[in-house]
Short mmCIF file of C-alpha atoms and ligand atoms in Angstrom, two decimals:
data_model
loop_
_atom_site.label_atom_id
_atom_site.label_comp_id
_atom_site.label_asym_id
_atom_site.label_seq_id
_atom_site.Cartn_x
_atom_site.Cartn_y
_atom_site.Cartn_z
CA UNK A 1 0.00 0.00 0.00
CA UNK A 2 1.36 3.45 -0.84
CA UNK A 3 1.69 5.78 2.11
CA UNK A 4 -0.79 8.60 2.30
CA UNK A 5 0.65 12.06 1.81
CA UNK A 6 0.06 14.89 4.27
CA UNK A 7 -1.96 17.49 2.38
CA UNK A 8 -0.74 20.18 4.78
CA UNK A 9 2.44 21.75 3.45
CA UNK A 10 1.80 21.09 -0.26
CA UNK A 11 2.18 24.36 -2.19
CA UNK A 12 -1.12 25.60 -3.64
CA UNK A 13 0.07 25.36 -7.26
CA UNK A 14 1.37 21.81 -6.68
CA UNK A 15 -1.91 20.77 -5.10
CA UNK A 16 -3.83 22.18 -8.04
CA UNK A 17 -1.60 20.22 -10.41
CA UNK A 18 -1.97 16.99 -8.43
CA UNK A 19 -5.75 17.43 -8.46
CA UNK A 20 -5.88 18.15 -12.18
CA UNK A 21 -3.75 15.06 -12.85
CA UNK A 22 -6.25 13.08 -10.76
CA UNK A 23 -9.19 14.50 -12.76
CA UNK A 24 -10.34 16.85 -9.96
CA UNK A 25 -11.46 20.24 -11.36
CA UNK A 26 -9.47 23.35 -10.51
CA UNK A 27 -12.20 25.09 -8.48
CA UNK A 28 -12.04 22.27 -5.94
CA UNK A 29 -8.50 23.32 -4.93
CA UNK A 30 -9.88 26.67 -3.82
CA UNK A 31 -12.65 25.02 -1.80
CA UNK A 32 -10.39 22.47 -0.17
CA UNK A 33 -7.74 25.09 0.54
CA UNK A 34 -10.41 27.14 2.31
CA UNK A 35 -11.37 24.18 4.49
CA UNK A 36 -7.77 23.39 5.36
CA UNK A 37 -6.35 26.81 6.05
CA UNK A 38 -9.31 29.15 6.61
CA UNK A 39 -11.58 26.80 8.56
CA UNK A 40 -8.80 24.61 9.94
CA UNK A 41 -10.72 21.31 9.60
CA UNK A 42 -8.94 18.07 10.47
CA UNK A 43 -10.95 15.66 8.35
CA UNK A 44 -12.13 15.53 4.75
CA UNK A 45 -15.52 14.49 6.18
CA UNK A 46 -15.85 18.03 7.55
CA UNK A 47 -15.94 19.58 4.07
CA UNK A 48 -19.70 19.57 3.32
CA UNK A 49 -19.53 21.28 -0.09
CA UNK A 50 -17.19 18.55 -1.40
CA UNK A 51 -19.08 15.57 -2.92
CA UNK A 52 -18.97 12.43 -0.79
CA UNK A 53 -17.11 10.34 -3.37
CA UNK A 54 -14.43 13.01 -3.71
CA UNK A 55 -14.05 13.24 0.07
CA UNK A 56 -13.54 9.49 0.06
CA UNK A 57 -10.97 9.75 -2.74
CA UNK A 58 -9.09 12.51 -0.91
CA UNK A 59 -9.09 10.46 2.27
CA UNK A 60 -7.62 7.51 0.35
CA UNK A 61 -4.68 9.59 -0.90
CA UNK A 62 -4.05 12.21 1.76
CA UNK A 63 -4.06 12.83 5.50
CA UNK A 64 -4.57 16.18 7.26
CA UNK A 65 -1.79 15.86 9.77
CA UNK A 66 -0.55 18.24 12.47
CA UNK A 67 2.54 17.63 14.62
CA UNK A 68 1.66 15.97 17.90
CA UNK A 69 1.98 18.10 21.04
CA UNK A 70 4.16 16.02 23.34
CA UNK A 71 4.45 18.72 25.97
CA UNK A 72 2.80 22.10 26.55
CA UNK A 73 4.19 24.55 29.09
CA UNK A 74 2.93 27.92 30.19
CA UNK A 75 5.13 30.60 31.78
CA UNK A 76 4.12 32.90 34.63
CA UNK A 77 4.19 35.71 32.04
CA UNK A 78 1.69 33.93 29.76
CA UNK A 79 4.28 32.72 27.22
CA UNK A 80 3.49 29.20 26.02
CA UNK A 81 5.87 26.62 24.64
CA UNK A 82 4.93 23.50 22.78
CA UNK A 83 7.28 20.60 22.28
CA UNK A 84 6.12 19.03 19.04
CA UNK A 85 6.76 15.50 17.87
CA UNK A 86 6.94 14.73 14.17
CA UNK A 87 6.11 11.45 12.44
CA UNK A 88 9.71 10.19 12.62
CA UNK A 89 9.86 10.89 16.36
CA UNK A 90 12.07 13.98 16.08
CA UNK A 91 11.03 16.98 18.11
CA UNK A 92 11.20 20.76 17.91
CA UNK A 93 9.73 23.58 19.90
CA UNK A 94 7.66 26.63 19.15
CA UNK A 95 6.74 29.47 21.45
CA UNK A 96 3.76 31.84 21.68
CA UNK A 97 4.38 35.26 23.19
CA UNK A 98 1.23 37.24 24.05
CA UNK A 99 1.46 41.02 24.09
CA UNK A 100 -1.13 43.73 24.62
CA UNK A 101 -1.80 44.41 20.96
CA UNK A 102 -0.62 41.18 19.32
CA UNK A 103 0.40 37.56 19.77
CA UNK A 104 3.64 36.36 18.22
CA UNK A 105 4.50 32.78 17.39
CA UNK A 106 8.18 31.91 17.22
CA UNK A 107 8.67 29.06 14.75
CA UNK A 108 11.56 26.63 14.38
CA UNK A 109 13.03 25.84 10.97
CA UNK A 110 15.33 22.94 11.90
CA UNK A 111 15.74 20.33 14.60
CA UNK A 112 18.93 21.70 16.19
CA UNK A 113 21.30 23.88 14.16
CA UNK A 114 24.47 23.28 12.13
CA UNK A 115 25.87 26.64 13.15
CA UNK A 116 27.67 27.02 16.43
CA UNK A 117 27.15 30.54 17.74
CA UNK A 118 29.01 30.62 21.04
CA UNK A 119 26.19 32.10 23.15
CA UNK A 120 23.33 29.94 21.80
CA UNK A 121 22.25 26.73 23.46
CA UNK A 122 20.60 25.46 20.27
CA UNK A 123 24.03 25.74 18.65
CA UNK A 124 25.46 23.14 21.03
CA UNK A 125 22.94 20.58 19.82
CA UNK A 126 23.77 18.81 16.65
CA UNK A 127 21.44 19.27 13.71
CA UNK A 128 19.21 16.32 13.25
CA UNK A 129 17.42 17.54 10.17
CA UNK A 130 15.58 20.32 8.34
CA UNK A 131 11.89 20.67 9.06
CA UNK A 132 9.53 20.12 6.15
CA UNK A 133 7.09 22.79 4.99
CA UNK A 134 4.29 20.76 6.62
CA UNK A 135 6.12 20.76 9.93
CA UNK A 136 6.67 24.52 9.79
CA UNK A 137 3.05 25.33 8.85
CA UNK A 138 2.00 22.68 11.39
CA UNK A 139 3.59 24.67 14.25
CA UNK A 140 1.38 27.63 13.35
CA UNK A 141 -1.69 25.42 13.09
CA UNK A 142 -1.06 23.83 16.49
CA UNK A 143 -0.93 27.32 18.05
CA UNK A 144 -4.15 28.27 16.27
CA UNK A 145 -5.75 25.07 17.57
CA UNK A 146 -4.68 25.94 21.12
CA UNK A 147 -6.46 29.28 20.88
CA UNK A 148 -9.38 27.76 18.99
CA UNK A 149 -8.64 30.37 16.38
CA UNK A 150 -10.59 28.88 13.47
CA UNK A 151 -12.01 30.06 11.13
CA UNK A 152 -9.33 32.66 10.44
CA UNK A 153 -10.42 35.89 12.16
CA UNK A 154 -9.91 39.14 10.26
CA UNK A 155 -8.63 41.02 13.33
CA UNK A 156 -7.68 40.65 17.01
CA UNK A 157 -5.87 37.40 16.44
CA UNK A 158 -4.07 35.54 19.20
CA UNK A 159 -1.56 34.46 16.57
CA UNK A 160 -1.13 37.71 14.64
CA UNK A 161 2.63 37.74 13.99
CA UNK A 162 5.36 35.24 13.16
CA UNK A 163 9.04 35.34 13.91
CA UNK A 164 11.29 32.70 12.37
CA UNK A 165 13.52 32.80 15.44
CA UNK A 166 13.14 29.36 16.94
CA UNK A 167 15.57 26.49 16.52
CA UNK A 168 17.70 26.47 13.40
CA UNK A 169 18.93 28.78 10.68
CA UNK A 170 15.96 29.44 8.37
CA UNK A 171 18.10 30.40 5.37
CA UNK A 172 19.80 26.98 5.52
CA UNK A 173 16.36 25.47 4.93
CA UNK A 174 15.23 28.08 2.46
CA UNK A 175 12.98 26.01 0.17
CA UNK A 176 10.86 24.59 2.97
CA UNK A 177 10.69 27.89 4.85
CA UNK A 178 9.65 29.75 1.68
CA UNK A 179 7.03 27.14 0.84
CA UNK A 180 5.61 27.24 4.39
CA UNK A 181 5.49 31.02 4.57
CA UNK A 182 3.78 31.25 1.18
CA UNK A 183 1.08 28.89 2.47
CA UNK A 184 0.70 30.98 5.62
CA UNK A 185 0.50 34.21 3.59
CA UNK A 186 -2.06 32.91 1.07
CA UNK A 187 -4.99 35.36 1.31
CA UNK A 188 -7.59 32.57 1.06
CA UNK A 189 -6.27 30.64 4.03
CA UNK A 190 -4.36 31.68 7.12
CA UNK A 191 -3.80 34.99 5.37
CA UNK A 192 -1.04 36.55 7.37
CA UNK A 193 0.53 39.56 5.66
CA UNK A 194 4.25 39.51 4.90
CA UNK A 195 4.56 42.61 7.08
CA UNK A 196 3.57 40.52 10.10
CA UNK A 197 6.35 38.01 9.48
CA UNK A 198 10.01 38.46 10.41
CA UNK A 199 12.76 36.03 9.46
CA UNK A 200 15.94 36.09 11.50
CA UNK A 201 19.24 35.00 9.98
CA UNK A 202 22.71 34.73 11.42
CA UNK A 203 23.92 36.08 8.07
CA UNK A 204 23.63 33.57 5.23
CA UNK A 205 24.50 36.30 2.73
CA UNK A 206 23.85 34.44 -0.57
CA UNK A 207 20.29 33.59 0.50
CA UNK A 208 19.31 37.04 1.75
CA UNK A 209 18.56 38.41 -1.73
CA UNK A 210 16.35 35.41 -2.50
CA UNK A 211 14.58 35.81 0.82
CA UNK A 212 13.66 39.39 -0.07
CA UNK A 213 12.72 38.66 -3.66
CA UNK A 214 10.85 35.38 -3.20
CA UNK A 215 9.25 35.72 0.23
CA UNK A 216 9.41 39.46 0.90
CA UNK A 217 9.10 39.20 4.67
CA UNK A 218 10.78 41.50 7.17
CA UNK A 219 14.40 40.70 7.84
CA UNK A 220 16.18 40.47 11.19
CA UNK A 221 19.94 40.00 11.23
CA UNK A 222 21.79 38.54 14.19
CA UNK A 223 24.67 41.00 14.27
CA UNK A 224 26.02 40.68 17.84
CA UNK A 225 29.45 42.15 17.03
CA UNK A 226 30.72 45.07 14.96
CA UNK A 227 34.27 43.84 14.30
CA UNK A 228 35.13 40.80 12.22
CA UNK A 229 37.57 39.37 14.79
CA UNK A 230 34.91 39.27 17.51
CA UNK A 231 32.08 38.22 15.21
CA UNK A 232 34.25 35.36 13.89
CA UNK A 233 34.25 34.02 17.44
CA UNK A 234 30.64 34.69 18.41
CA UNK A 235 29.01 33.84 15.07
CA UNK A 236 31.51 31.59 13.27
CA UNK A 237 29.55 31.91 10.01
CA UNK A 238 31.16 35.36 9.85
CA UNK A 239 34.38 33.71 8.64
CA UNK A 240 32.50 32.72 5.51
CA UNK A 241 30.39 35.86 5.14
CA UNK A 242 32.20 38.77 6.84
CA UNK A 243 30.60 41.98 8.07
CA UNK A 244 31.17 43.94 4.87
CA UNK A 245 29.32 41.37 2.76
CA UNK A 246 26.58 41.09 5.37
CA UNK A 247 26.00 44.83 5.58
CA UNK A 248 26.05 45.13 1.76
CA UNK A 249 23.35 42.44 1.58
CA UNK A 250 21.29 44.40 4.12
CA UNK A 251 21.67 47.59 2.09
CA UNK A 252 20.21 45.93 -0.98
CA UNK A 253 17.49 43.92 0.80
CA UNK A 254 14.32 44.50 -1.26
CA UNK A 255 11.48 46.57 0.18
CA UNK A 256 13.45 48.19 2.98
CA UNK A 257 12.39 51.75 3.75
CA UNK A 258 11.51 53.82 6.79
CA UNK A 259 8.23 51.95 7.24
CA UNK A 260 9.87 48.54 6.75
CA UNK A 261 13.18 48.53 8.53
CA UNK A 262 15.76 45.84 8.99
CA UNK A 263 16.06 44.69 12.59
CA UNK A 264 19.59 44.17 13.84
CA UNK A 265 19.64 41.81 16.81
CA UNK A 266 22.44 42.34 19.29
CA UNK A 267 22.85 40.05 22.27
CA UNK A 268 24.30 41.91 25.25
CA UNK A 269 27.32 40.01 26.58
CA UNK A 270 29.07 41.40 29.64
CA UNK A 271 32.57 42.65 28.88
CA UNK A 272 32.50 41.19 25.37
CA UNK A 273 30.52 43.41 22.98
CA UNK A 274 28.84 46.00 25.20
CA UNK A 275 31.11 49.06 25.39
CA UNK A 276 30.28 52.58 24.24
CA UNK A 277 32.91 52.13 21.54
CA UNK A 278 30.96 49.10 20.25
CA UNK A 279 27.73 51.12 20.24
CA UNK A 280 29.34 53.95 18.25
CA UNK A 281 30.86 51.52 15.77
CA UNK A 282 27.47 49.85 15.36
CA UNK A 283 25.90 53.14 14.41
CA UNK A 284 28.71 53.85 11.94
CA UNK A 285 28.48 50.40 10.38
CA UNK A 286 24.78 50.55 9.56
CA UNK A 287 24.61 54.22 8.61
CA UNK A 288 22.11 54.78 5.80
CA UNK A 289 20.20 51.53 6.35
CA UNK A 290 16.62 52.03 7.60
CA UNK A 291 17.02 49.96 10.74
CA UNK A 292 16.11 49.36 14.33
CA UNK A 293 18.41 47.71 16.84
CA UNK A 294 16.95 45.06 19.10
CA UNK A 295 19.12 44.63 22.18
CA UNK A 296 18.69 41.15 23.62
CA UNK A 297 19.76 40.52 27.22
CA UNK A 298 21.79 37.32 27.12
CA UNK A 299 19.84 34.32 28.42
CA UNK A 300 22.32 32.12 30.26
CA UNK A 301 22.29 28.36 30.11
CA UNK A 302 24.26 25.71 32.01
CA UNK A 303 27.98 25.87 31.18
CA UNK A 304 27.61 28.88 28.87
CA UNK A 305 30.77 30.99 28.71
CA UNK A 306 29.04 34.36 28.98
CA UNK A 307 27.14 36.60 31.35
CA UNK A 308 24.49 39.18 30.58
CA UNK A 309 25.56 42.84 30.59
CA UNK A 310 24.29 44.89 33.52
CA UNK A 311 21.04 46.83 33.06
CA UNK A 312 23.05 50.09 33.34
CA UNK A 313 25.40 49.01 30.55
CA UNK A 314 22.50 47.97 28.34
CA UNK A 315 20.80 51.32 29.00
CA UNK A 316 23.98 53.27 28.14
CA UNK A 317 24.48 51.24 24.94
CA UNK A 318 20.84 51.73 23.97
CA UNK A 319 21.10 55.47 24.61
CA UNK A 320 24.01 55.91 22.19
CA UNK A 321 22.16 54.03 19.47
CA UNK A 322 18.94 55.93 20.16
CA UNK A 323 20.63 59.33 20.09
CA UNK A 324 22.10 58.43 16.68
CA UNK A 325 18.52 58.20 15.40
CA UNK A 326 17.74 54.50 15.69
CA UNK A 327 15.02 52.88 17.71
CA UNK A 328 16.86 50.63 20.18
CA UNK A 329 14.36 48.65 22.27
CA UNK A 330 15.65 46.16 24.82
CA UNK A 331 13.91 42.83 24.27
CA UNK A 332 12.19 41.77 27.49
CA UNK A 333 13.07 38.14 28.11
CA UNK A 334 9.85 36.12 27.94
CA UNK A 335 9.24 32.62 29.18
CA UNK A 336 12.65 32.15 30.86
CA UNK A 337 11.03 29.97 33.56
CA UNK A 338 9.95 27.43 30.92
CA UNK A 339 13.18 27.75 28.90
CA UNK A 340 11.33 29.48 26.08
CA UNK A 341 13.49 32.61 25.78
CA UNK A 342 15.89 33.32 22.88
CA UNK A 343 18.63 30.73 22.59
CA UNK A 344 17.13 28.36 25.18
CA UNK A 345 15.03 26.18 22.92
CA UNK A 346 15.24 22.42 22.90
CA UNK A 347 17.55 22.42 25.91
CA UNK A 348 14.91 21.11 28.30
CA UNK A 349 13.83 18.26 26.05
CA UNK A 350 17.41 17.23 25.38
CA UNK A 351 18.23 17.25 29.06
CA UNK A 352 15.14 15.23 29.80
CA UNK A 353 15.84 12.63 27.18
CA UNK A 354 19.39 12.34 28.53
CA UNK A 355 18.10 11.72 32.05
CA UNK A 356 15.57 9.30 30.62
CA UNK A 357 18.41 7.56 28.86
CA UNK A 358 20.48 7.29 32.02
CA UNK A 359 17.53 5.94 33.99
CA UNK A 360 16.96 3.38 31.23
CA UNK A 361 20.65 2.49 31.30
CA UNK A 362 20.45 2.08 35.06
CA UNK A 363 17.56 -0.30 34.52
CA UNK A 364 15.01 1.93 36.27
N1 SAH W 1 19.25 31.09 13.63
C1 SAH W 1 18.64 32.34 13.51
C2 SAH W 1 17.31 32.46 14.23
C3 SAH W 1 17.18 31.83 15.58
S1 SAH W 1 17.97 32.56 16.97
C4 SAH W 1 19.55 33.44 13.95
O1 SAH W 1 20.59 33.13 14.54
O2 SAH W 1 19.26 34.59 13.67
C5 SAH W 1 17.00 34.00 17.40
C6 SAH W 1 17.83 35.10 18.09
O3 SAH W 1 18.20 34.71 19.44
C7 SAH W 1 19.13 35.35 17.37
O4 SAH W 1 19.38 36.72 17.25
C8 SAH W 1 20.13 34.70 18.28
O5 SAH W 1 21.40 35.20 18.09
C9 SAH W 1 19.55 35.01 19.65
N2 SAH W 1 20.11 34.18 20.73
C10 SAH W 1 20.66 32.95 20.64
N3 SAH W 1 21.07 32.52 21.87
C11 SAH W 1 20.77 33.48 22.74
C12 SAH W 1 20.93 33.61 24.15
N4 SAH W 1 21.46 32.66 24.88
N5 SAH W 1 20.49 34.76 24.73
C13 SAH W 1 19.91 35.73 23.99
N6 SAH W 1 19.72 35.65 22.65
C14 SAH W 1 20.16 34.56 22.02
FE1 SF4 W 2 21.90 28.52 15.04
FE2 SF4 W 2 20.81 30.98 15.33
FE3 SF4 W 2 21.67 29.58 17.47
FE4 SF4 W 2 23.44 30.60 15.76
S1 SF4 W 2 22.00 31.77 17.07
S2 SF4 W 2 23.49 28.51 16.62
S3 SF4 W 2 22.36 30.35 13.80
S4 SF4 W 2 19.99 29.01 16.11
#
């Protein structure tokens, strides 16, 4: 028997083609798409305007599959984290951050990460694999399920914004990320505007142009250092794509203007990258780019080499950047108590499976 395919995650044009090849008229794609991504149904039986025999046929060929929630945690600040299990047993996490005027879902693009940024816990975990488009869209759908946010509301959504800032480097899984975001942006389904989506990269320069041209979402760049020698250490990818190339790619990123700025992320590491000289060099480096600087207090993890800068140092750094004309908000750490803050993802589940492993080894 051939395995059924998950219909979630198939690009709209590919689905239309598959249907036409199977003798299903084109207008059915639109209807089925609406049921899947606007209404959020989980069974072909719940599509009443689709003839019974076609529902049967669809059910014979496809499933409507979401990742399984193997653990759901909620922080004292309302942040939620879901550990999701995929069909092969691999796991990744996504996080929902509620704010007064919006709710942001932080999606993962890979299980683990091949890059080894010194301050990032995810970077210490070896990459297991890229996530598929279905697994990326699935994270969004699981969050929408949790808030019972179907059919797609036109306003006041719990899941109103996306940041591709979870586990993994999204531009190392470009095809699947692009496919997933196009599904999420489709106006007849989940319908999230590209302006509500931000993709964060550690600086995969050759893919940044394609990201702008083919997906067109907002760009965040994990800068973290303003000199190549330091950035080579903190973000080793810098050895391949140094600051000059990175900043040039930011300058030409399509669609950037004063209303759509590039976000530069800068993790505040005590005594490493947080001096006034660094702040002034940062301003010089990005001059002319419509940008805002997001200062991220370092989130420590066991055996990490760094400490977070003091609040006074962060304030002084922020002030220099602000006075040079850039918005320089300090990112409030959210969900630290459930290990959901930046750079902490997957750590809990890895630690748990290790302890599980040792208890198994001990014959418990
Ligand atoms: N791989 C992508 C996106 C995921 S990381 C990237 O690197 O941009 C999301 C953000 O969290 C990045 O800016 C990353 O540098 C930052 N980050 C990683 N570890 C952190 C930590 N321990 N404390 C604070 N921020 C961290
Ligand atoms: Fe990977 Fe981003 Fe962490 Fe660097 S900061 S190791 S690119 S997830």
